[in-house]
CSV table of C-alpha atoms and ligand atoms in Angstrom, one decimal:
chain,number,residue,atom,x,y,z
X,21,MET,CA,29.6,63.0,-33.0
X,22,ALA,CA,28.9,59.3,-33.2
X,23,LEU,CA,25.4,57.8,-33.1
X,24,ILE,CA,25.0,54.7,-31.1
X,25,VAL,CA,22.0,52.4,-30.5
X,26,GLN,CA,21.8,50.6,-27.1
X,27,LYS,CA,19.2,48.0,-26.2
X,28,TYR,CA,18.4,46.9,-22.6
X,29,GLY,CA,16.6,43.6,-22.1
X,30,GLY,CA,13.8,42.7,-19.7
X,31,SER,CA,15.9,41.7,-16.7
X,32,SER,CA,17.9,44.9,-17.1
X,33,VAL,CA,14.8,47.1,-16.6
X,34,ALA,CA,12.9,44.8,-14.3
X,35,ASN,CA,12.1,47.4,-11.6
X,36,GLY,CA,12.4,51.1,-10.8
X,37,GLU,CA,15.9,50.9,-9.3
X,38,LEU,CA,17.2,49.0,-12.4
X,39,ILE,CA,15.6,51.5,-14.7
X,40,LYS,CA,17.4,54.3,-12.8
X,41,SER,CA,20.7,52.5,-13.2
X,42,VAL,CA,20.1,51.9,-16.9
X,43,ALA,CA,19.4,55.7,-17.1
X,44,ARG,CA,22.8,56.4,-15.6
X,45,ARG,CA,24.5,54.1,-18.2
X,46,VAL,CA,22.6,55.8,-21.0
X,47,ALA,CA,23.6,59.2,-19.6
X,48,GLU,CA,27.2,58.2,-19.6
X,49,ALA,CA,27.0,57.4,-23.3
X,50,LYS,CA,25.5,60.8,-23.9
X,51,ASP,CA,28.2,62.5,-21.8
X,52,GLU,CA,30.8,60.9,-24.0
X,53,GLY,CA,29.5,63.1,-26.8
X,54,ASN,CA,27.3,60.5,-28.6
X,55,GLN,CA,23.8,60.8,-30.0
X,56,VAL,CA,22.0,58.0,-28.3
X,57,VAL,CA,19.0,55.9,-29.3
X,58,VAL,CA,17.9,53.4,-26.7
X,59,VAL,CA,15.6,50.4,-27.3
X,60,VAL,CA,14.0,48.7,-24.3
X,61,SER,CA,12.2,45.4,-23.6
X,62,ALA,CA,9.3,45.0,-21.3
X,63,MET,CA,10.1,45.0,-17.5
X,64,GLY,CA,11.1,41.5,-16.2
X,65,ASP,CA,8.5,38.9,-17.1
X,66,THR,CA,5.8,41.4,-18.2
X,67,THR,CA,5.3,39.8,-21.6
X,68,ASP,CA,4.7,36.3,-20.1
X,69,GLU,CA,2.3,37.8,-17.6
X,70,LEU,CA,0.4,39.6,-20.3
X,71,ILE,CA,0.1,36.4,-22.3
X,72,LYS,CA,-1.2,34.6,-19.1
X,73,LEU,CA,-3.7,37.4,-18.6
X,74,ALA,CA,-5.0,37.0,-22.2
X,75,HIS,CA,-5.5,33.3,-21.6
X,76,GLN,CA,-7.5,34.0,-18.5
X,77,VAL,CA,-10.2,35.6,-20.6
X,78,THR,CA,-10.1,33.3,-23.6
X,79,GLU,CA,-8.5,30.1,-24.8
X,80,GLN,CA,-7.5,31.5,-28.2
X,81,PRO,CA,-6.8,35.2,-28.0
X,82,LYS,CA,-7.2,37.0,-31.3
X,83,GLU,CA,-3.8,37.7,-32.6
X,84,ARG,CA,-4.5,41.3,-33.4
X,85,GLU,CA,-5.6,42.0,-29.8
X,86,LEU,CA,-2.8,40.0,-28.3
X,87,ASP,CA,-0.2,42.1,-30.2
X,88,VAL,CA,-1.7,45.4,-28.9
X,89,LEU,CA,-1.7,43.9,-25.4
X,90,LEU,CA,1.9,42.7,-25.5
X,91,SER,CA,3.2,45.9,-27.1
X,92,THR,CA,2.1,47.8,-23.9
X,93,GLY,CA,4.9,46.1,-21.9
X,94,GLU,CA,7.6,47.8,-24.0
X,95,THR,CA,5.6,51.1,-24.0
X,96,ILE,CA,5.6,51.2,-20.2
X,97,SER,CA,9.4,50.6,-19.9
X,98,SER,CA,10.2,53.2,-22.6
X,99,THR,CA,8.2,55.9,-20.8
X,100,LEU,CA,9.8,55.1,-17.4
X,101,LEU,CA,13.3,55.3,-18.8
X,102,ALA,CA,12.6,58.6,-20.4
X,103,MET,CA,11.3,59.9,-17.1
X,104,ALA,CA,14.3,58.6,-15.2
X,105,LEU,CA,16.6,60.4,-17.7
X,106,GLU,CA,14.7,63.6,-17.4
X,107,SER,CA,15.1,63.4,-13.6
X,108,LEU,CA,18.9,63.1,-14.1
X,109,GLY,CA,18.7,66.3,-16.1
X,110,TYR,CA,18.9,64.9,-19.6
X,111,LYS,CA,16.4,65.6,-22.4
X,112,ALA,CA,14.7,62.4,-23.4
X,113,VAL,CA,11.6,61.4,-25.4
X,114,SER,CA,10.0,58.0,-25.6
X,115,LEU,CA,8.5,56.7,-28.9
X,116,THR,CA,6.4,53.7,-29.7
X,117,GLY,CA,7.5,51.4,-32.5
X,118,ALA,CA,4.9,53.1,-34.8
X,119,GLN,CA,6.2,56.6,-33.9
X,120,ALA,CA,9.7,55.4,-34.5
X,121,GLY,CA,8.8,54.4,-38.0
X,122,ILE,CA,9.0,50.6,-37.6
X,123,GLN,CA,6.8,49.4,-40.4
X,124,THR,CA,6.0,45.7,-40.6
X,125,ASP,CA,4.0,43.1,-42.5
X,126,SER,CA,0.8,41.9,-40.9
X,127,SER,CA,1.9,38.5,-39.5
X,128,HIS,CA,0.8,39.2,-36.0
X,129,SER,CA,3.1,37.8,-33.3
X,130,GLN,CA,5.8,37.1,-35.8
X,131,ALA,CA,5.9,40.3,-37.9
X,132,ARG,CA,8.8,41.1,-40.1
X,133,ILE,CA,10.1,44.6,-40.5
X,134,LEU,CA,9.4,45.9,-44.0
X,135,ARG,CA,11.1,49.3,-43.7
X,136,VAL,CA,12.1,51.8,-41.1
X,137,ASP,CA,11.4,55.5,-41.6
X,138,PRO,CA,13.6,57.1,-38.9
X,139,LYS,CA,12.7,60.8,-39.6
X,140,ARG,CA,11.0,61.3,-36.3
X,141,ILE,CA,14.0,59.8,-34.4
X,142,ILE,CA,16.4,62.0,-36.4
X,143,ASN,CA,14.2,65.0,-35.6
X,144,GLU,CA,14.3,64.3,-31.9
X,145,LEU,CA,18.1,63.6,-31.9
X,146,GLU,CA,18.6,67.0,-33.6
X,147,LYS,CA,16.7,68.6,-30.8
X,148,GLY,CA,19.2,67.2,-28.4
X,149,ASN,CA,17.0,64.4,-27.1
X,150,ILE,CA,18.0,60.9,-26.1
X,151,VAL,CA,15.4,58.8,-27.9
X,152,ILE,CA,13.9,55.8,-26.2
X,153,VAL,CA,12.1,53.4,-28.5
X,154,ALA,CA,9.7,50.7,-27.3
X,155,GLY,CA,11.2,47.4,-28.7
X,156,PHE,CA,9.4,44.4,-30.1
X,157,GLN,CA,6.7,46.3,-31.9
X,158,GLY,CA,5.8,47.8,-35.2
X,159,VAL,CA,2.9,48.9,-37.2
X,160,THR,CA,1.3,47.6,-40.5
X,161,PRO,CA,0.5,49.8,-43.4
X,162,ASP,CA,-3.1,49.7,-42.1
X,163,MET,CA,-1.9,51.1,-38.7
X,164,ASP,CA,-2.4,47.9,-36.8
X,165,ILE,CA,0.1,47.2,-34.0
X,166,THR,CA,2.3,44.1,-34.5
X,167,THR,CA,5.0,42.3,-32.5
X,168,LEU,CA,8.2,40.8,-33.9
X,169,GLY,CA,8.3,37.4,-32.1
X,170,ARG,CA,9.7,36.6,-28.6
X,171,GLY,CA,13.0,38.3,-28.1
X,172,GLY,CA,12.3,40.7,-30.9
X,173,SER,CA,13.5,43.9,-29.2
X,174,ASP,CA,17.0,42.9,-30.3
X,175,THR,CA,15.7,43.1,-33.9
X,176,THR,CA,14.2,46.6,-33.3
X,177,ALA,CA,17.6,47.7,-32.1
X,178,VAL,CA,19.6,46.4,-35.1
X,179,ALA,CA,17.0,47.6,-37.6
X,180,LEU,CA,17.2,51.1,-36.1
X,181,ALA,CA,21.0,51.0,-36.0
X,182,ALA,CA,21.1,50.1,-39.7
X,183,SER,CA,18.6,52.7,-40.8
X,184,LEU,CA,20.3,55.4,-38.8
X,185,SER,CA,23.8,54.2,-40.0
X,186,ALA,CA,24.8,54.0,-36.3
X,187,GLU,CA,28.4,53.3,-35.4
X,188,ILE,CA,27.5,50.2,-33.4
X,189,CYS,CA,24.5,48.5,-31.9
X,190,GLN,CA,25.0,47.6,-28.3
X,191,ILE,CA,22.8,44.8,-26.8
X,192,TYR,CA,22.9,44.9,-23.0
X,193,THR,CA,21.7,41.9,-21.1
X,194,ASP,CA,22.0,39.7,-18.0
X,195,VAL,CA,25.2,37.9,-19.1
X,196,GLU,CA,28.6,39.3,-20.1
X,197,GLY,CA,28.5,38.3,-23.7
X,198,VAL,CA,28.0,35.4,-26.0
X,199,TYR,CA,29.4,32.2,-24.5
X,200,THR,CA,30.3,28.8,-25.9
X,201,ALA,CA,27.0,27.5,-24.4
X,202,ASP,CA,24.3,29.0,-22.1
X,203,PRO,CA,26.4,29.9,-19.0
X,204,HIS,CA,23.3,29.2,-16.8
X,205,LEU,CA,23.5,25.5,-18.0
X,206,VAL,CA,27.3,25.2,-18.4
X,207,PRO,CA,29.1,27.2,-15.7
X,208,GLU,CA,32.5,26.5,-17.3
X,209,ALA,CA,31.4,28.0,-20.7
X,210,SER,CA,33.9,30.5,-22.1
X,211,LYS,CA,33.0,34.0,-23.2
X,212,LEU,CA,33.8,34.7,-26.9
X,213,GLU,CA,35.6,37.9,-27.7
X,214,GLU,CA,34.2,37.9,-31.2
X,215,ILE,CA,31.9,35.8,-33.3
X,216,GLY,CA,30.9,35.9,-37.0
X,217,TYR,CA,27.4,36.7,-38.1
X,218,GLU,CA,27.0,33.2,-39.7
X,219,GLU,CA,27.9,31.3,-36.6
X,220,MET,CA,25.9,33.6,-34.4
X,221,LEU,CA,22.9,33.2,-36.7
X,222,GLU,CA,23.0,29.4,-36.4
X,223,LEU,CA,23.5,29.5,-32.6
X,224,ALA,CA,20.6,32.0,-32.2
X,225,SER,CA,18.3,30.1,-34.6
X,226,TYR,CA,18.9,26.9,-32.7
X,227,GLY,CA,18.2,28.3,-29.2
X,228,ALA,CA,21.0,30.5,-28.0
X,229,LYS,CA,18.4,33.2,-27.0
X,230,VAL,CA,21.1,35.7,-26.0
X,231,ILE,CA,20.2,37.5,-29.3
X,232,HIS,CA,17.2,37.2,-31.6
X,233,PRO,CA,18.1,35.5,-34.9
X,234,ARG,CA,16.5,38.2,-37.0
X,235,ALA,CA,18.7,40.8,-35.3
X,236,VAL,CA,21.8,38.8,-36.4
X,237,GLU,CA,20.4,38.5,-39.9
X,238,LEU,CA,19.9,42.2,-40.2
X,239,GLY,CA,23.4,42.8,-38.7
X,240,LYS,CA,24.8,40.6,-41.4
X,241,LEU,CA,22.8,42.3,-44.2
X,242,TYR,CA,23.8,45.8,-43.2
X,243,ASN,CA,27.3,44.8,-41.9
X,244,MET,CA,26.4,46.4,-38.5
X,245,PRO,CA,28.7,45.4,-35.7
X,246,ILE,CA,26.7,44.2,-32.7
X,247,LEU,CA,28.2,44.3,-29.1
X,248,VAL,CA,26.6,41.9,-26.6
X,249,ALA,CA,27.5,42.9,-23.1
X,250,SER,CA,26.3,43.1,-19.5
X,251,SER,CA,23.9,45.8,-18.2
X,252,PHE,CA,25.3,45.2,-14.8
X,253,SER,CA,29.1,45.4,-15.3
X,254,ASN,CA,31.6,47.1,-17.5
X,255,SER,CA,33.4,44.0,-18.6
X,256,MET,CA,34.2,43.6,-22.3
X,257,GLY,CA,31.4,41.8,-24.2
X,258,THR,CA,31.3,39.9,-27.4
X,259,VAL,CA,31.4,41.6,-30.8
X,260,ILE,CA,29.3,40.0,-33.5
X,261,CYS,CA,30.8,41.0,-36.9
X,262,LYS,CA,32.2,39.7,-40.1
X,263,GLU,CA,34.3,36.6,-39.4
X,264,ALA,CA,37.9,37.6,-39.8
X,265,SER,CA,40.1,34.6,-39.4
X,266,MET,CA,37.9,31.5,-40.0
X,267,GLU,CA,40.8,29.0,-40.4
X,268,LEU,CA,42.4,29.9,-37.1
X,269,ARG,CA,39.2,29.3,-35.2
X,270,ASN,CA,38.4,26.4,-33.0
X,271,LYS,CA,36.3,24.2,-35.3
X,272,VAL,CA,33.3,24.1,-33.0
X,273,ARG,CA,32.5,27.5,-31.5
X,274,GLY,CA,29.4,26.8,-29.5
X,275,VAL,CA,26.7,24.4,-28.3
X,276,ALA,CA,23.1,25.6,-28.5
X,277,HIS,CA,20.0,24.1,-27.1
X,278,ASP,CA,16.3,24.7,-27.6
X,279,THR,CA,13.6,23.1,-25.5
X,280,ASN,CA,10.7,24.6,-27.5
X,281,VAL,CA,10.4,21.5,-29.7
X,282,ALA,CA,7.6,19.2,-30.6
X,283,LYS,CA,7.6,16.3,-33.1
X,284,VAL,CA,4.7,15.2,-35.3
X,285,THR,CA,4.7,11.9,-37.2
X,286,VAL,CA,2.1,11.1,-39.8
X,287,ILE,CA,1.9,7.4,-40.0
X,288,GLY,CA,1.0,5.3,-43.0
X,289,VAL,CA,1.1,8.0,-45.7
X,290,PRO,CA,0.7,6.8,-49.3
X,291,ASP,CA,4.0,7.3,-51.2
X,292,ARG,CA,2.9,9.4,-54.2
X,293,PRO,CA,3.4,12.9,-55.5
X,294,GLY,CA,1.5,15.7,-53.7
X,295,ILE,CA,1.5,14.3,-50.2
X,296,ALA,CA,4.1,16.7,-48.7
X,297,MET,CA,2.4,19.6,-50.4
X,298,ALA,CA,-1.0,18.6,-48.9
X,299,ILE,CA,0.5,18.3,-45.4
X,300,PHE,CA,2.8,21.3,-45.4
X,301,GLU,CA,0.9,23.9,-47.4
X,302,PRO,CA,-1.7,24.6,-44.7
X,303,LEU,CA,1.1,25.0,-42.1
X,304,THR,CA,2.9,27.6,-44.3
X,305,LYS,CA,-0.3,29.5,-44.9
X,306,ALA,CA,-0.9,29.6,-41.1
X,307,ASN,CA,2.7,31.0,-40.7
X,308,ILE,CA,3.9,27.9,-38.7
X,309,SER,CA,7.5,27.1,-39.4
X,310,VAL,CA,8.4,23.5,-39.8
X,311,ASP,CA,11.9,22.2,-39.2
X,312,THR,CA,13.6,18.9,-39.6
X,313,ILE,CA,11.4,17.0,-42.0
X,314,VAL,CA,12.2,13.3,-42.4
X,315,GLN,CA,10.4,10.9,-44.6
X,316,ASN,CA,11.3,7.2,-44.4
X,317,ALA,CA,12.0,5.1,-47.4
X,318,SER,CA,8.6,3.5,-48.3
X,319,ILE,CA,7.7,-0.2,-48.0
X,320,GLU,CA,4.8,-1.2,-50.3
X,321,ASN,CA,4.2,2.4,-51.1
X,322,ILE,CA,3.3,3.4,-47.6
X,323,THR,CA,5.7,5.6,-45.6
X,324,ASP,CA,5.9,7.8,-42.4
X,325,LEU,CA,6.5,11.5,-42.4
X,326,THR,CA,8.0,13.2,-39.3
X,327,PHE,CA,8.7,16.8,-38.7
X,328,THR,CA,9.2,19.3,-35.8
X,329,VAL,CA,7.5,22.5,-35.0
X,330,ALA,CA,7.9,24.9,-32.0
X,331,ARG,CA,6.1,23.4,-29.0
X,332,ASN,CA,3.8,26.4,-28.7
X,333,ASP,CA,2.7,25.9,-32.3
X,334,LEU,CA,1.8,22.3,-31.8
X,335,ILE,CA,-2.0,22.6,-31.1
X,336,LYS,CA,-2.5,25.0,-34.0
X,337,ALA,CA,-0.3,22.7,-36.3
X,338,MET,CA,-2.3,19.6,-35.4
X,339,SER,CA,-5.6,21.3,-36.1
X,340,LEU,CA,-4.3,21.6,-39.7
X,341,VAL,CA,-2.3,18.5,-40.1
X,342,GLU,CA,-4.9,16.0,-38.9
X,343,PRO,CA,-7.5,16.9,-41.5
X,344,ALA,CA,-4.8,17.1,-44.2
X,345,ALA,CA,-3.5,13.7,-43.2
X,346,GLN,CA,-7.0,12.2,-43.3
X,347,SER,CA,-7.6,13.7,-46.7
X,348,VAL,CA,-4.6,12.0,-48.2
X,349,GLY,CA,-5.5,8.6,-46.6
X,350,ALA,CA,-2.8,8.5,-43.8
X,351,LYS,CA,-3.4,6.1,-40.9
X,352,ARG,CA,-3.0,8.4,-38.0
X,353,CYS,CA,-0.8,11.2,-36.4
X,354,VAL,CA,1.2,10.9,-33.2
X,355,THR,CA,3.0,13.8,-31.4
X,356,ASN,CA,5.7,14.2,-28.8
X,357,ALA,CA,6.0,17.6,-27.2
X,358,LYS,CA,8.8,16.8,-24.7
X,359,LEU,CA,11.7,17.1,-27.0
X,360,ALA,CA,14.8,19.4,-27.3
X,361,LYS,CA,17.4,20.2,-29.9
X,362,VAL,CA,21.1,20.2,-29.1
X,363,SER,CA,23.4,21.7,-31.8
X,364,ILE,CA,27.1,22.1,-32.3
X,365,VAL,CA,28.0,25.1,-34.5
X,366,GLY,CA,31.2,26.3,-36.2
X,367,THR,CA,32.3,27.5,-39.6
X,368,GLY,CA,35.5,25.5,-39.1
X,369,MET,CA,33.4,22.3,-39.3
X,370,GLN,CA,32.7,22.9,-42.9
X,371,ASN,CA,33.8,19.9,-45.0
X,372,MET,CA,35.7,18.4,-42.1
X,373,PRO,CA,34.8,14.9,-41.2
X,374,GLY,CA,34.6,13.5,-37.7
X,375,TYR,CA,32.4,16.1,-35.9
X,376,ALA,CA,29.2,14.2,-36.4
X,377,ALA,CA,30.9,11.0,-35.2
X,378,LEU,CA,32.2,12.7,-32.0
X,379,MET,CA,28.8,14.2,-31.3
X,380,PHE,CA,27.0,10.9,-31.7
X,381,ARG,CA,29.6,9.1,-29.6
X,382,THR,CA,29.3,11.7,-26.8
X,383,LEU,CA,25.5,11.3,-26.7
X,384,TYR,CA,25.8,7.5,-26.8
X,385,GLU,CA,28.2,7.5,-23.9
X,386,LYS,CA,25.7,9.4,-21.8
X,387,GLY,CA,23.0,7.0,-22.8
X,388,ILE,CA,21.0,9.7,-24.7
X,389,ASN,CA,18.9,8.5,-27.6
X,390,ILE,CA,18.9,10.5,-30.8
X,391,GLN,CA,15.5,10.8,-32.3
X,392,LEU,CA,16.2,12.9,-35.4
X,393,ILE,CA,19.3,14.5,-36.9
X,394,THR,CA,19.6,17.6,-39.1
X,395,THR,CA,22.7,19.4,-40.4
X,396,SER,CA,23.7,22.5,-42.2
X,397,GLU,CA,27.2,23.3,-43.6
X,398,ILE,CA,28.2,24.7,-40.2
X,399,ARG,CA,25.9,22.9,-37.7
X,400,ILE,CA,24.8,19.4,-36.6
X,401,THR,CA,21.6,19.1,-34.6
X,402,CYS,CA,20.3,16.1,-32.7
X,403,ILE,CA,16.7,15.9,-31.4
X,404,ILE,CA,16.6,14.2,-28.0
X,405,SER,CA,14.3,13.9,-25.0
X,406,GLU,CA,13.9,17.2,-23.2
X,407,ASP,CA,14.9,15.8,-19.8
X,408,ARG,CA,18.4,14.9,-21.1
X,409,VAL,CA,19.2,18.3,-22.5
X,410,LYS,CA,21.4,19.5,-19.7
X,411,ASP,CA,23.5,16.4,-19.7
X,412,ALA,CA,23.8,16.5,-23.5
X,413,VAL,CA,24.9,20.2,-23.6
X,414,GLN,CA,27.4,19.7,-20.8
X,415,ALA,CA,28.9,16.5,-22.3
X,416,LEU,CA,29.2,18.1,-25.8
X,417,HIS,CA,30.8,21.2,-24.3
X,418,LYS,CA,33.4,19.0,-22.7
X,419,SER,CA,34.0,16.7,-25.7
X,420,PHE,CA,34.6,19.6,-28.1
X,421,GLU,CA,36.9,21.2,-25.5
X,422,LEU,CA,35.1,24.5,-25.3
X,423,GLU,CA,36.2,25.5,-21.8
X,424,ASP,CA,39.2,27.6,-23.0
X,425,VAL,CA,38.0,29.1,-26.2
X,426,ALA,CA,38.0,32.9,-26.7
B,503,ADP,P1,17.3,39.9,-22.4
B,503,ADP,O1,16.1,40.0,-21.6
B,503,ADP,O2,18.3,40.8,-22.0
B,503,ADP,O3,16.9,40.0,-23.9
B,503,ADP,P2,17.5,37.0,-22.7
B,503,ADP,O4,17.0,36.3,-21.5
B,503,ADP,O5,16.6,37.1,-23.9
B,503,ADP,O6,17.9,38.5,-22.2
B,503,ADP,O7,18.9,36.4,-23.2
B,503,ADP,C1,19.9,36.3,-22.2
B,503,ADP,C2,20.0,34.8,-21.8
B,503,ADP,O8,20.4,34.1,-22.9
B,503,ADP,C3,21.1,34.5,-20.8
B,503,ADP,O9,20.6,34.8,-19.5
B,503,ADP,C4,21.4,33.1,-21.0
B,503,ADP,O10,20.8,32.2,-20.1
B,503,ADP,C5,20.9,32.8,-22.4
B,503,ADP,N1,21.8,32.2,-23.3
B,503,ADP,C6,21.6,31.1,-24.1
B,503,ADP,N2,22.6,30.8,-24.8
B,503,ADP,C7,23.6,31.6,-24.5
B,503,ADP,C8,25.0,31.8,-25.0
B,503,ADP,N3,25.5,31.0,-25.9
B,503,ADP,N4,25.7,32.8,-24.5
B,503,ADP,C9,25.1,33.7,-23.5
B,503,ADP,N5,23.9,33.6,-23.1
B,503,ADP,C10,23.1,32.6,-23.6
B,504,LIG,N1,9.3,41.5,-24.3
B,504,LIG,C1,9.5,40.6,-25.4
B,504,LIG,C2,9.7,39.2,-24.9
B,504,LIG,O1,9.7,38.9,-23.8
B,504,LIG,C3,10.5,41.1,-26.4
B,504,LIG,C4,11.9,41.1,-25.9
B,504,LIG,O2,12.2,41.0,-24.6
B,504,LIG,O3,12.8,41.2,-26.7
B,504,LIG,O4,9.9,38.3,-25.8
B,505,MG,MG1,16.2,38.6,-25.3
């Protein structure tokens, strides 16, 4: 008997009817003779609505309280799915993240899973239950509720699949798989049959929100195959697994975009040891991740330091950067919150010249100004104005001939 983990995203469980139809899909997997563990997200836009609600009562909700509040979204959908399965005649039990043994560190709103103790799940499976786990949440060693970051139910699913040695982790969502670009932005994007963990990790980390980057990381670590497919059809999805035939692949596999980007420039920083440490250490301590750091060559020992943070971290970041900049004698700080990242990704790009040039030419021909550039071995990212992101992604998709890739 195989054990499979399925995960259904927010739009797949957005209302009672949809929850009933997910229940029928789960029941089918059970009827095929599998042991089934299901992870669910909160219904529709519940998480956004709960965040709004918190902001109606305070400007700066306490992170501990916010995590408890947000976790209720997933708790609700897990109970409803268990009820829907019972009404179809299947034995089902819902578990919170804590009950399911998801233990995390205490970084509220961005917690990382430290370990999974699946004994309760195994126990329930042995009793013949379908086990429904509330995604996105865990518990600290002190029994405080945490959440795993937006989109984190995917990570719950892959972590459970790994700890239960499941045959596969199936992520069901509102698109039919992983495409060469967001199909809502590029209608001619192609669905990929298969993609390697590394490429998927870069795409997800740079904005392809079809799967949470931590989920891909865990998949890679435990060599857990992940299927991304539609909750609404039976068409073949995309399998994320070890890259088999790297050399045969199209060199660029996908274009990702991310509009959650803000840029900070600290102007007139003295060019001496210890400055970067003084600016970035407080951000690290506050758990704010910084990306794309650029320091200009200095003229007369004065330089500018530019970096990006997630847009929703900007206010918190500035409350730390401004005093740090002042203390090291910088002139002033300026910010721009209306930016986006566009990235091309592909393992085949490794050590092959020409990709950056084609990317820059494509953006130039569209009249799009590049503000910052960063690269990894298998990715090139340009930071541009947010209002040009759609044009940029569409043009890059065309330039790199991604319409007929599979
Ligand atoms: P869920 O609620 O099921 O977790 P998400 O909204 O988090 O779903 O992720 C699915 C969305 O990811 C799609 O609707 C699509 O707009 C977006 N997306 C971004 N990049 C890609 C891509 N390369 N392939 C497929 N979908 C993508
Ligand atoms: N409900 C959470 C969110 O909206 C987690 C998830 O959907 O994966 O981010
Ligand atoms: Mg998601």
